[in-house]
Coordinates of C-alpha atoms and ligand atoms in Angstrom, one line a residue:
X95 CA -30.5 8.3 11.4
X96 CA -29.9 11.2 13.3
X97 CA -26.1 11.8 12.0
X98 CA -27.0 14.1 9.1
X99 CA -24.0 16.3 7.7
X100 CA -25.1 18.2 4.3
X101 CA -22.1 17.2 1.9
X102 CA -21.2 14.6 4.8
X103 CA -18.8 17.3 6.0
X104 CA -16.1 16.3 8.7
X105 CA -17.9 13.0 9.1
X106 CA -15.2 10.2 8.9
X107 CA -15.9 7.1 6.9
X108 CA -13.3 4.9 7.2
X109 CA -9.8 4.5 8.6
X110 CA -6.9 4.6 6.0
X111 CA -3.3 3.9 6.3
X112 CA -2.6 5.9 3.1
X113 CA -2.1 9.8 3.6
X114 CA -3.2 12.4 6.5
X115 CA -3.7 15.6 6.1
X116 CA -4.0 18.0 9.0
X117 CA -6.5 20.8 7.4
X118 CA -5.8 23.4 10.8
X119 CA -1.8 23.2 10.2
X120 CA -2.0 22.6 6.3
X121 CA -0.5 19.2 6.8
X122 CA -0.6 16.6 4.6
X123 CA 1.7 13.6 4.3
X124 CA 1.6 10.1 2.5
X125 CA 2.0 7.3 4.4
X126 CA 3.4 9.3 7.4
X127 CA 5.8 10.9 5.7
X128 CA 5.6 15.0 4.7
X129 CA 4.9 15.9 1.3
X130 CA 7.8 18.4 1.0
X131 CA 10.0 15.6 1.9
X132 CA 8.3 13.6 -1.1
X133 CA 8.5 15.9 -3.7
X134 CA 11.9 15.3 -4.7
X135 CA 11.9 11.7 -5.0
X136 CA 10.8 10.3 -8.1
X137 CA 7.2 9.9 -9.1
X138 CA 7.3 6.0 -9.7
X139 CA 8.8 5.7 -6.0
X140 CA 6.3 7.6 -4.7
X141 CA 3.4 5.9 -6.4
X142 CA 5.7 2.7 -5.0
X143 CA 5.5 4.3 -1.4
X144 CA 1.1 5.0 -1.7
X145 CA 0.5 1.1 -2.8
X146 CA 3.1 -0.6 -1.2
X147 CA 3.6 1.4 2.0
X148 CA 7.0 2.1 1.6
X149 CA 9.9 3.8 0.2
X150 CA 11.5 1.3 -2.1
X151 CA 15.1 0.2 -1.9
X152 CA 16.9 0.9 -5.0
X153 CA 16.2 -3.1 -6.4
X154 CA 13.0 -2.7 -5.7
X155 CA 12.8 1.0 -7.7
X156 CA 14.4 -0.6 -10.5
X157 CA 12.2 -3.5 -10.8
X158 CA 8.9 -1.3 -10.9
X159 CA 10.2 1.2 -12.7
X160 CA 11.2 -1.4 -15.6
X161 CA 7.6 -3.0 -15.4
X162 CA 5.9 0.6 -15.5
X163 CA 8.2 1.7 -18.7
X164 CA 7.8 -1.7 -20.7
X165 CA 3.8 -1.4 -20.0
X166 CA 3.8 2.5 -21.4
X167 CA 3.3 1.1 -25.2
X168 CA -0.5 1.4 -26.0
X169 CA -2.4 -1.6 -27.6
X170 CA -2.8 -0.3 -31.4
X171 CA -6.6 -1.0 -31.3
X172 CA -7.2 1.3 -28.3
X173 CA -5.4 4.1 -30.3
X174 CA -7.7 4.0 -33.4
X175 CA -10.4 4.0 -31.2
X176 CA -9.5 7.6 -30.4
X177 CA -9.9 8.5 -33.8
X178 CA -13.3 8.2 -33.0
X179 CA -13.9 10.5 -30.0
X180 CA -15.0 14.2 -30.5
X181 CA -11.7 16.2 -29.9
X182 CA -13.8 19.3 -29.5
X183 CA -14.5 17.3 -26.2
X184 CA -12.8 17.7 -22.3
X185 CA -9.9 15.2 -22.9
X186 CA -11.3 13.2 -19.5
X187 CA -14.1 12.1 -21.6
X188 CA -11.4 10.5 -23.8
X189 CA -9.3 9.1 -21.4
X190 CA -12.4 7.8 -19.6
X191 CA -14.0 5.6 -22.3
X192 CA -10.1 4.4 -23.4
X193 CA -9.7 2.8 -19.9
X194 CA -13.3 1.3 -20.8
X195 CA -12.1 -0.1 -23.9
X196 CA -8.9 -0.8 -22.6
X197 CA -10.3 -3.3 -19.8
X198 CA -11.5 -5.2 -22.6
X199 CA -8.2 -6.0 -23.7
X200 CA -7.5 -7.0 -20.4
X201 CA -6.3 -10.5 -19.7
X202 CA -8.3 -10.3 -17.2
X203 CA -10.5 -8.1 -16.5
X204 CA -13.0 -9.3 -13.7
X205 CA -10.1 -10.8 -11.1
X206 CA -9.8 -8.4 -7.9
X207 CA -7.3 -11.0 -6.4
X208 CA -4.2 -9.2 -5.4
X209 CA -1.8 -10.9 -8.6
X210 CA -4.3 -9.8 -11.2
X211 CA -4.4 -5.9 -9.2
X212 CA -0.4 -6.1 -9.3
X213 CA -0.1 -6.6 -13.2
X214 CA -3.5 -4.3 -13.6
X215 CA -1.6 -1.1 -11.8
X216 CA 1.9 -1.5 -13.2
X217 CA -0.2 -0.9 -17.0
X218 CA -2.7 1.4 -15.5
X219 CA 0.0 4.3 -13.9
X220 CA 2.0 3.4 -17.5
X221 CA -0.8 4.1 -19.9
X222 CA -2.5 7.1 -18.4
X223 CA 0.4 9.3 -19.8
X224 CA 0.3 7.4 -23.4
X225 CA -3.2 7.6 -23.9
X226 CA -3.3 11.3 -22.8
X227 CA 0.0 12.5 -24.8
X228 CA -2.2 10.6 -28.2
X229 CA -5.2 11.8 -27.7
X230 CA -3.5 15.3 -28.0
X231 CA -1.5 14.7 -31.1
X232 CA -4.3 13.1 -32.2
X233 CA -6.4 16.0 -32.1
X234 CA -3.8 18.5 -33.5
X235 CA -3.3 16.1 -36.4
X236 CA 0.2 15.4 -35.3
X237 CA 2.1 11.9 -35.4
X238 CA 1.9 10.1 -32.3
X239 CA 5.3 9.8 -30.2
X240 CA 6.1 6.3 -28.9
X241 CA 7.1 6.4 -25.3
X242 CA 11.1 6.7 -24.6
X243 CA 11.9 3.8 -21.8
X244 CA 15.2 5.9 -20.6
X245 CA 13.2 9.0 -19.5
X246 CA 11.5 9.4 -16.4
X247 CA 7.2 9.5 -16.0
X248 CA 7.0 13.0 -16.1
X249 CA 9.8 13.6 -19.1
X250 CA 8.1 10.7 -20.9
X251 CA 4.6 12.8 -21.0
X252 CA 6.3 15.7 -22.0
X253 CA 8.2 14.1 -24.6
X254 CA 5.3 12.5 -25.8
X255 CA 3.0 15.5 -25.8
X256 CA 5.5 17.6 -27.9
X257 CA 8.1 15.5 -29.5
X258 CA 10.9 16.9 -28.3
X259 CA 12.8 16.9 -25.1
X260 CA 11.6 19.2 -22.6
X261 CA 14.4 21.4 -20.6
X262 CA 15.4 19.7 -17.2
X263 CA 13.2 22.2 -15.1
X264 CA 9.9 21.4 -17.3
X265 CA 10.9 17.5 -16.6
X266 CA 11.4 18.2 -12.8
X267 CA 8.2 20.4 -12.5
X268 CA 6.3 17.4 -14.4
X269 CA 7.2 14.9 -12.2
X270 CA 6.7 16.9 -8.7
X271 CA 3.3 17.4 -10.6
X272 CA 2.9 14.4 -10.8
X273 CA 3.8 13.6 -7.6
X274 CA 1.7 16.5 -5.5
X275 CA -1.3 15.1 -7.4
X276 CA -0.7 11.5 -6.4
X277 CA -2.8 11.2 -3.6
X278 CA -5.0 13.1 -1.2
X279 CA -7.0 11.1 1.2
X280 CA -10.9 11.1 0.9
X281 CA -11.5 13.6 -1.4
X282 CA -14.4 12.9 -3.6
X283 CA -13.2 10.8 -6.8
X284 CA -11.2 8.8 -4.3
X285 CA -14.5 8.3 -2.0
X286 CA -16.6 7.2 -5.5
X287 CA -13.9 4.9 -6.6
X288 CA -13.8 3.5 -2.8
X289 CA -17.6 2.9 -3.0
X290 CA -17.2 1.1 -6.2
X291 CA -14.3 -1.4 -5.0
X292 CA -16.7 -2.2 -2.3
X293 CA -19.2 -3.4 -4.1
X294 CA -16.4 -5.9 -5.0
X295 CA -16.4 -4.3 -8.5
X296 CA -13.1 -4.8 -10.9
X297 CA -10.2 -2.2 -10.5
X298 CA -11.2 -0.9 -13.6
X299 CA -14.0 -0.1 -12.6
X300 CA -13.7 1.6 -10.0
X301 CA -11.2 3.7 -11.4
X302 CA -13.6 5.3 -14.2
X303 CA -15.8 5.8 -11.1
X304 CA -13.0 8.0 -9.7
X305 CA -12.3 10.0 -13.3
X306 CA -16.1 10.6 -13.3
X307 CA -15.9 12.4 -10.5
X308 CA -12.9 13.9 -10.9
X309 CA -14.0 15.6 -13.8
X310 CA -16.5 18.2 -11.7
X311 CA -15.5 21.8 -11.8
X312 CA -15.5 21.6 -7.6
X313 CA -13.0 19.1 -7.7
X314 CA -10.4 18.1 -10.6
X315 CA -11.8 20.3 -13.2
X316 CA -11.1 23.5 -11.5
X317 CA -7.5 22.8 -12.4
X318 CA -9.3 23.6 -16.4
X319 CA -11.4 26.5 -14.7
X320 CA -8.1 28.4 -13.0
X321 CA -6.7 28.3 -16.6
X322 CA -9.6 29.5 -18.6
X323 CA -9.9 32.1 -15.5
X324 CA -6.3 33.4 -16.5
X325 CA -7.4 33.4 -20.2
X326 CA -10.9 35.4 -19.4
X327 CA -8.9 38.1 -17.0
X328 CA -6.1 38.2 -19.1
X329 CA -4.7 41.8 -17.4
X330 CA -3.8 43.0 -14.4
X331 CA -6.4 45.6 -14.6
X332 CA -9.1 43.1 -15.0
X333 CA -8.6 41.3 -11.6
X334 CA -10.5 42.9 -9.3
X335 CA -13.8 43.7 -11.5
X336 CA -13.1 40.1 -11.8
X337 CA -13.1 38.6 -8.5
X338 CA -16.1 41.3 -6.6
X339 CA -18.6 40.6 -9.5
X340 CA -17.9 37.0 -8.9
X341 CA -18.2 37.2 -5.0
X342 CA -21.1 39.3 -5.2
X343 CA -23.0 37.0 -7.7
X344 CA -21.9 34.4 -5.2
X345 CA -20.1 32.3 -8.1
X346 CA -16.6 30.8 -6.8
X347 CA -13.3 31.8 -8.3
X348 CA -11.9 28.7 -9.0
X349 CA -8.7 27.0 -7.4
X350 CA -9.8 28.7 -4.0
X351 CA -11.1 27.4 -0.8
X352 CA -10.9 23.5 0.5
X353 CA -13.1 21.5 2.5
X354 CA -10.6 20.2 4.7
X355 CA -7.5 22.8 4.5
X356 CA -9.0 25.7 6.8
X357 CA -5.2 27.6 5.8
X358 CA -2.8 27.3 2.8
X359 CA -3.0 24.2 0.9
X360 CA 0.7 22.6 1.5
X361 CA 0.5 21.2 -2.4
X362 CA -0.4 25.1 -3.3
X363 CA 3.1 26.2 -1.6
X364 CA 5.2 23.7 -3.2
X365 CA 3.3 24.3 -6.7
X366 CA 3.8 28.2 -6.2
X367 CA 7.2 28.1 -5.8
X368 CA 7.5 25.3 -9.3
X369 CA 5.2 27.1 -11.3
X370 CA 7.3 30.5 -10.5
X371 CA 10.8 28.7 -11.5
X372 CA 9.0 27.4 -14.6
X373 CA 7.6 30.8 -15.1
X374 CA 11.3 32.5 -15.4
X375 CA 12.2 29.8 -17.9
X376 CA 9.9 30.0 -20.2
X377 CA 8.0 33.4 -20.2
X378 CA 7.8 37.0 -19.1
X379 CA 6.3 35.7 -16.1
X380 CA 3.0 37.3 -17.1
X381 CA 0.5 34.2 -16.2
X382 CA 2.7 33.3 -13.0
X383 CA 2.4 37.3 -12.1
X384 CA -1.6 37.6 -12.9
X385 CA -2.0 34.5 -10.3
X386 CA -0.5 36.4 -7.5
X387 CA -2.3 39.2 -8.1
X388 CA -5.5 37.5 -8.0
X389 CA -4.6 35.7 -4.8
X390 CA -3.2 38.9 -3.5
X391 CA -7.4 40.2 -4.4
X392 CA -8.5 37.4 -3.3
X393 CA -7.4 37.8 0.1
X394 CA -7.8 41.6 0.6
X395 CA -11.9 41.2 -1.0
X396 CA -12.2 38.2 2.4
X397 CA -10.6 41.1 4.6
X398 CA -12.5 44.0 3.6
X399 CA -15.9 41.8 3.7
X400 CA -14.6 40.3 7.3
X401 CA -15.1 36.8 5.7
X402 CA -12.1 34.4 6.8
X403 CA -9.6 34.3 4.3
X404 CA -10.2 32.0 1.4
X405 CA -6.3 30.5 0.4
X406 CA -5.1 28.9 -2.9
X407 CA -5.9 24.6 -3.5
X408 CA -3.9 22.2 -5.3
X409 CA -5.6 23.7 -8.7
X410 CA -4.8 27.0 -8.7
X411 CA -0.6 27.3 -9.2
X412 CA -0.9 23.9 -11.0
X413 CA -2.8 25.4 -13.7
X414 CA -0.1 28.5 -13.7
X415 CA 2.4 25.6 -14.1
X416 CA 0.7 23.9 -16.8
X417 CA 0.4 27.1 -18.6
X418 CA 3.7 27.6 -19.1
X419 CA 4.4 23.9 -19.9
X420 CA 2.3 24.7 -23.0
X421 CA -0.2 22.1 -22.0
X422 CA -3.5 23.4 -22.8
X423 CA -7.0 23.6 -20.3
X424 CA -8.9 20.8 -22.0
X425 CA -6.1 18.2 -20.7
X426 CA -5.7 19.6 -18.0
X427 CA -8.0 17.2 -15.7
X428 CA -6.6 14.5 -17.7
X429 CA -2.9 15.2 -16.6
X430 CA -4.2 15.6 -12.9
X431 CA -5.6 12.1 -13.3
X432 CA -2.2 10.7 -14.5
X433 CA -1.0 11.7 -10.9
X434 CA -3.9 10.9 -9.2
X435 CA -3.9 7.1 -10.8
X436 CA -1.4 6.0 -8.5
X437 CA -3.2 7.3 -5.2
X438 CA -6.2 5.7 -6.3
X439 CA -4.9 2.0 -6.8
X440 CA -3.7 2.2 -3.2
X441 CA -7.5 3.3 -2.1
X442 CA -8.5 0.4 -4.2
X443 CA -6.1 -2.2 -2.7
X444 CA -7.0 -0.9 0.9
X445 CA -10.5 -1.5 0.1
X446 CA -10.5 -4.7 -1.2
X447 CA -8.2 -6.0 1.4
X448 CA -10.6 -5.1 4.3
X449 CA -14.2 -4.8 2.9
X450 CA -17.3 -3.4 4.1
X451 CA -19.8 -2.5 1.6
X452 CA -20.3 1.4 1.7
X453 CA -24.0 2.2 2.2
X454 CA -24.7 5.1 4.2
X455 CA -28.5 6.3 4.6
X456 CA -30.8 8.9 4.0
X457 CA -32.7 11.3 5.6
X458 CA -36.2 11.0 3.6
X459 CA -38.2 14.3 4.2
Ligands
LIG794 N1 -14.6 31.4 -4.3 C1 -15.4 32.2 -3.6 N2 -16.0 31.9 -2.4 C2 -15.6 30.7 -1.9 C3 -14.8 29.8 -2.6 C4 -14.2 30.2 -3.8 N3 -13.4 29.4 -4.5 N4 -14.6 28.7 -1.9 C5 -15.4 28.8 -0.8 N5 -16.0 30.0 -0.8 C6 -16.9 30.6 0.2 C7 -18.3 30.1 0.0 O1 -19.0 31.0 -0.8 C8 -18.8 30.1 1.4 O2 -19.1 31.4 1.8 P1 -20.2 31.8 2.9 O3 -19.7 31.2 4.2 O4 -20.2 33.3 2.9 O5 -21.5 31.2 2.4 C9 -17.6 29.6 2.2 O6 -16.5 30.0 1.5 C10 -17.6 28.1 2.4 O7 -17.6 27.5 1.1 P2 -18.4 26.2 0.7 O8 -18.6 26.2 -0.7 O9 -19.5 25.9 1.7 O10 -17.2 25.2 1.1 P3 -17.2 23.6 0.7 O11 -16.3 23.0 1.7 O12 -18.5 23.1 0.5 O13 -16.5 23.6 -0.7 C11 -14.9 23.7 -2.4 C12 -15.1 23.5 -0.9 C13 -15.9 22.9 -3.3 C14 -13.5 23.3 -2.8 C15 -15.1 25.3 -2.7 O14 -14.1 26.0 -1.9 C16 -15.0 25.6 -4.1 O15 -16.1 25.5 -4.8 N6 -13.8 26.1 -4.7 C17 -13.7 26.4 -6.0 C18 -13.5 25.2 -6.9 C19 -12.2 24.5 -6.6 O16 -11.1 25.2 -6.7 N7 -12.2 23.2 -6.4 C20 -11.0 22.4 -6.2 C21 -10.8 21.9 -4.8 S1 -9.4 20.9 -4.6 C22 -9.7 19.5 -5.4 O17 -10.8 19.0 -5.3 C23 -8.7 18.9 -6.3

């Protein structure tokens, strides 16, 4: 009882096979292997690599791939039920009671044996991006797009979101989104939906355990709050009134600082480098341009107050990117989930297939 961490802060809780991330360095790699080496595969052999533990060999891409793309139709049912949700509403709301419904439908829903988790992830990872793409038209009034089989996971999205093709860098940027957002060890949806599987709760479960807590503005939602921060600053000249009344009011700016990364978030490199390609595609640069000049703030406010530098997370050039993608802040933790789905299953499967109930204690004052 004497192990007390507020937040439970560098304490380790369990040993994992799935990703590492070296927070000194700004290391982080999936099952031993570097994310920048990841990034350029596709997202449905990475998502392969996190649950299986390894790179697939072409036959074995093909197979999964075919099982994800037949399971990306949505059960009509589940679709009308979205009529019913409040659109005004975060879209993780939405996606959150759908995989509720959804798990209903399921053949079934209550088996944690290893065959009925095999069928449940192949239509999990495929109907994140349906129901998310739906609930968008759905709320714009639009006709909803049935998925295409021949494109990829992250052209699929895009194509479903907008009905029409996106360009080949928007498809590539999508999928290493898709990709960087996969996975991240013991961050804290991942912990809740980790807790839940030990209880020996259902996959399904435990994954709306882990978009519950994704959804907090200190984790997954700050990839909405960097966006709505753009929208609020807007100029150039805005910035640093910006940033010094937030520091002084002691208020984050969001898509800064880590718990673990004590330097630059690897996942912010690769995203910074996307989101500026992306950036010369499709605009005048101008929401690509304000970001650097915040971080740019950013760093010189932590110099000048001889604090240690605070550096850009996985949220903040993701939410340039999605900017530019034309994919708006209220689906923005929604989309991070679509990654995140596949990283989660294999937190699930390790769980399950060597359990301890997780039960820490508490210090009663
Ligand atoms: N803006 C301003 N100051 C910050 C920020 C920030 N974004 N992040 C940390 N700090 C400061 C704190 O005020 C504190 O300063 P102090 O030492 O002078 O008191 C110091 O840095 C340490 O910060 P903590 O909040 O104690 O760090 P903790 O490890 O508890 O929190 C967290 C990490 C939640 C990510 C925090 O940095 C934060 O709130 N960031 C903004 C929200 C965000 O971007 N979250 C996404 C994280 S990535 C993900 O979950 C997908």
């Amino acid at each position: 009882m004497d192990q007390f961490k507020k937040g439970l802060e560098g304490v380790v809780a369990l040993d994992t096979q799935i990703s590492f991330i070296d927070g000194v360095q700004g290391i982080l790699k999936y099952r031993g292997i570097e994310i920048e080496k990841l990034v350029d595969l596709s997202y449905d052999a990475v998502s392969y690599l996190l649950i299986y533990g390894k790179i697939p060999d072409a036959g074995e891409l093909n197979r999964f791939s075919k099982k994800l793309r037949k399971e990306r139709n949505v059960n009509l049912h589940l679709l009308n039920m979205l009529k019913f949700c409040d659109f005004e509403n975060e879209s993780l709301d939405v996606l959150r009671t759908a995989i509720s419904v959804y798990a209903h439908f399921d053949e079934d829903p209550h088996d944690i044996s290893e065959q009925a988790n095999a069928r449940k992830t192949i239509r999990l990872i495929a109907l994140f991006p349906t129901i998310v793409a739906a609930f968008y038209r759905m709320a714009h009034g639009l006709e909803l797009i049935p998925p295409d089989p021949s494109l990829s996971h992250g052209e699929n999205f895009l194509y479903m979101l907008r009905g029409t093709l996106p360009t080949a860098l928007e498809a590539e940027a999508m999928e290493k989104d898709f990709i960087l957002s996969a996975e991240h060890e013991l961050n804290p949806s991942t912990f809740a939906l980790r807790i839940t599987a030990s209880t020996l709760s259902d996959l399904h479960s435990a994954i709306i355990s882990g978009l519950c807590t994704l959804k907090g503005s200190l984790h997954g939602g700050a990839r909405k709050g960097v966006m709505d921060m753009l929208d609020d600053i807007g100029s150039p000249d805005n910035i640093a009134a910006y940033v010094q009344e937030h520091l002084e009011h002691k208020q984050k700016i969001m898509g800064f600082g880590h718990r673990v990364y004590k330097t630059y978030d690897p996942r912010a490199l690769i995203y910074k480098d996307i989101a500026m390609k992306v950036a010369m595609e499709k605009s005048n640069g101008h929401w690509f341009d304000l970001a650097k000049e915040i971080e740019s703030v950013m760093y010189h406010e932590m110099v000048e107050n001889k604090h240690k530098p605070i550096y850009p997370n996985v949220d903040f050039y993701s939410g340039v990117l999605y900017k530019d993608l034309g994919i708006p802040s209220y689906l923005a933790t929604s989309v991070f989930a679509i990654g995140r789905i596949s990283g989660w299953i294999a937190h699930c499967m390790e769980q399950y297939s060597d359990n301890r109930v997780i039960r820490p204690r508490a210090h009663f004052i």
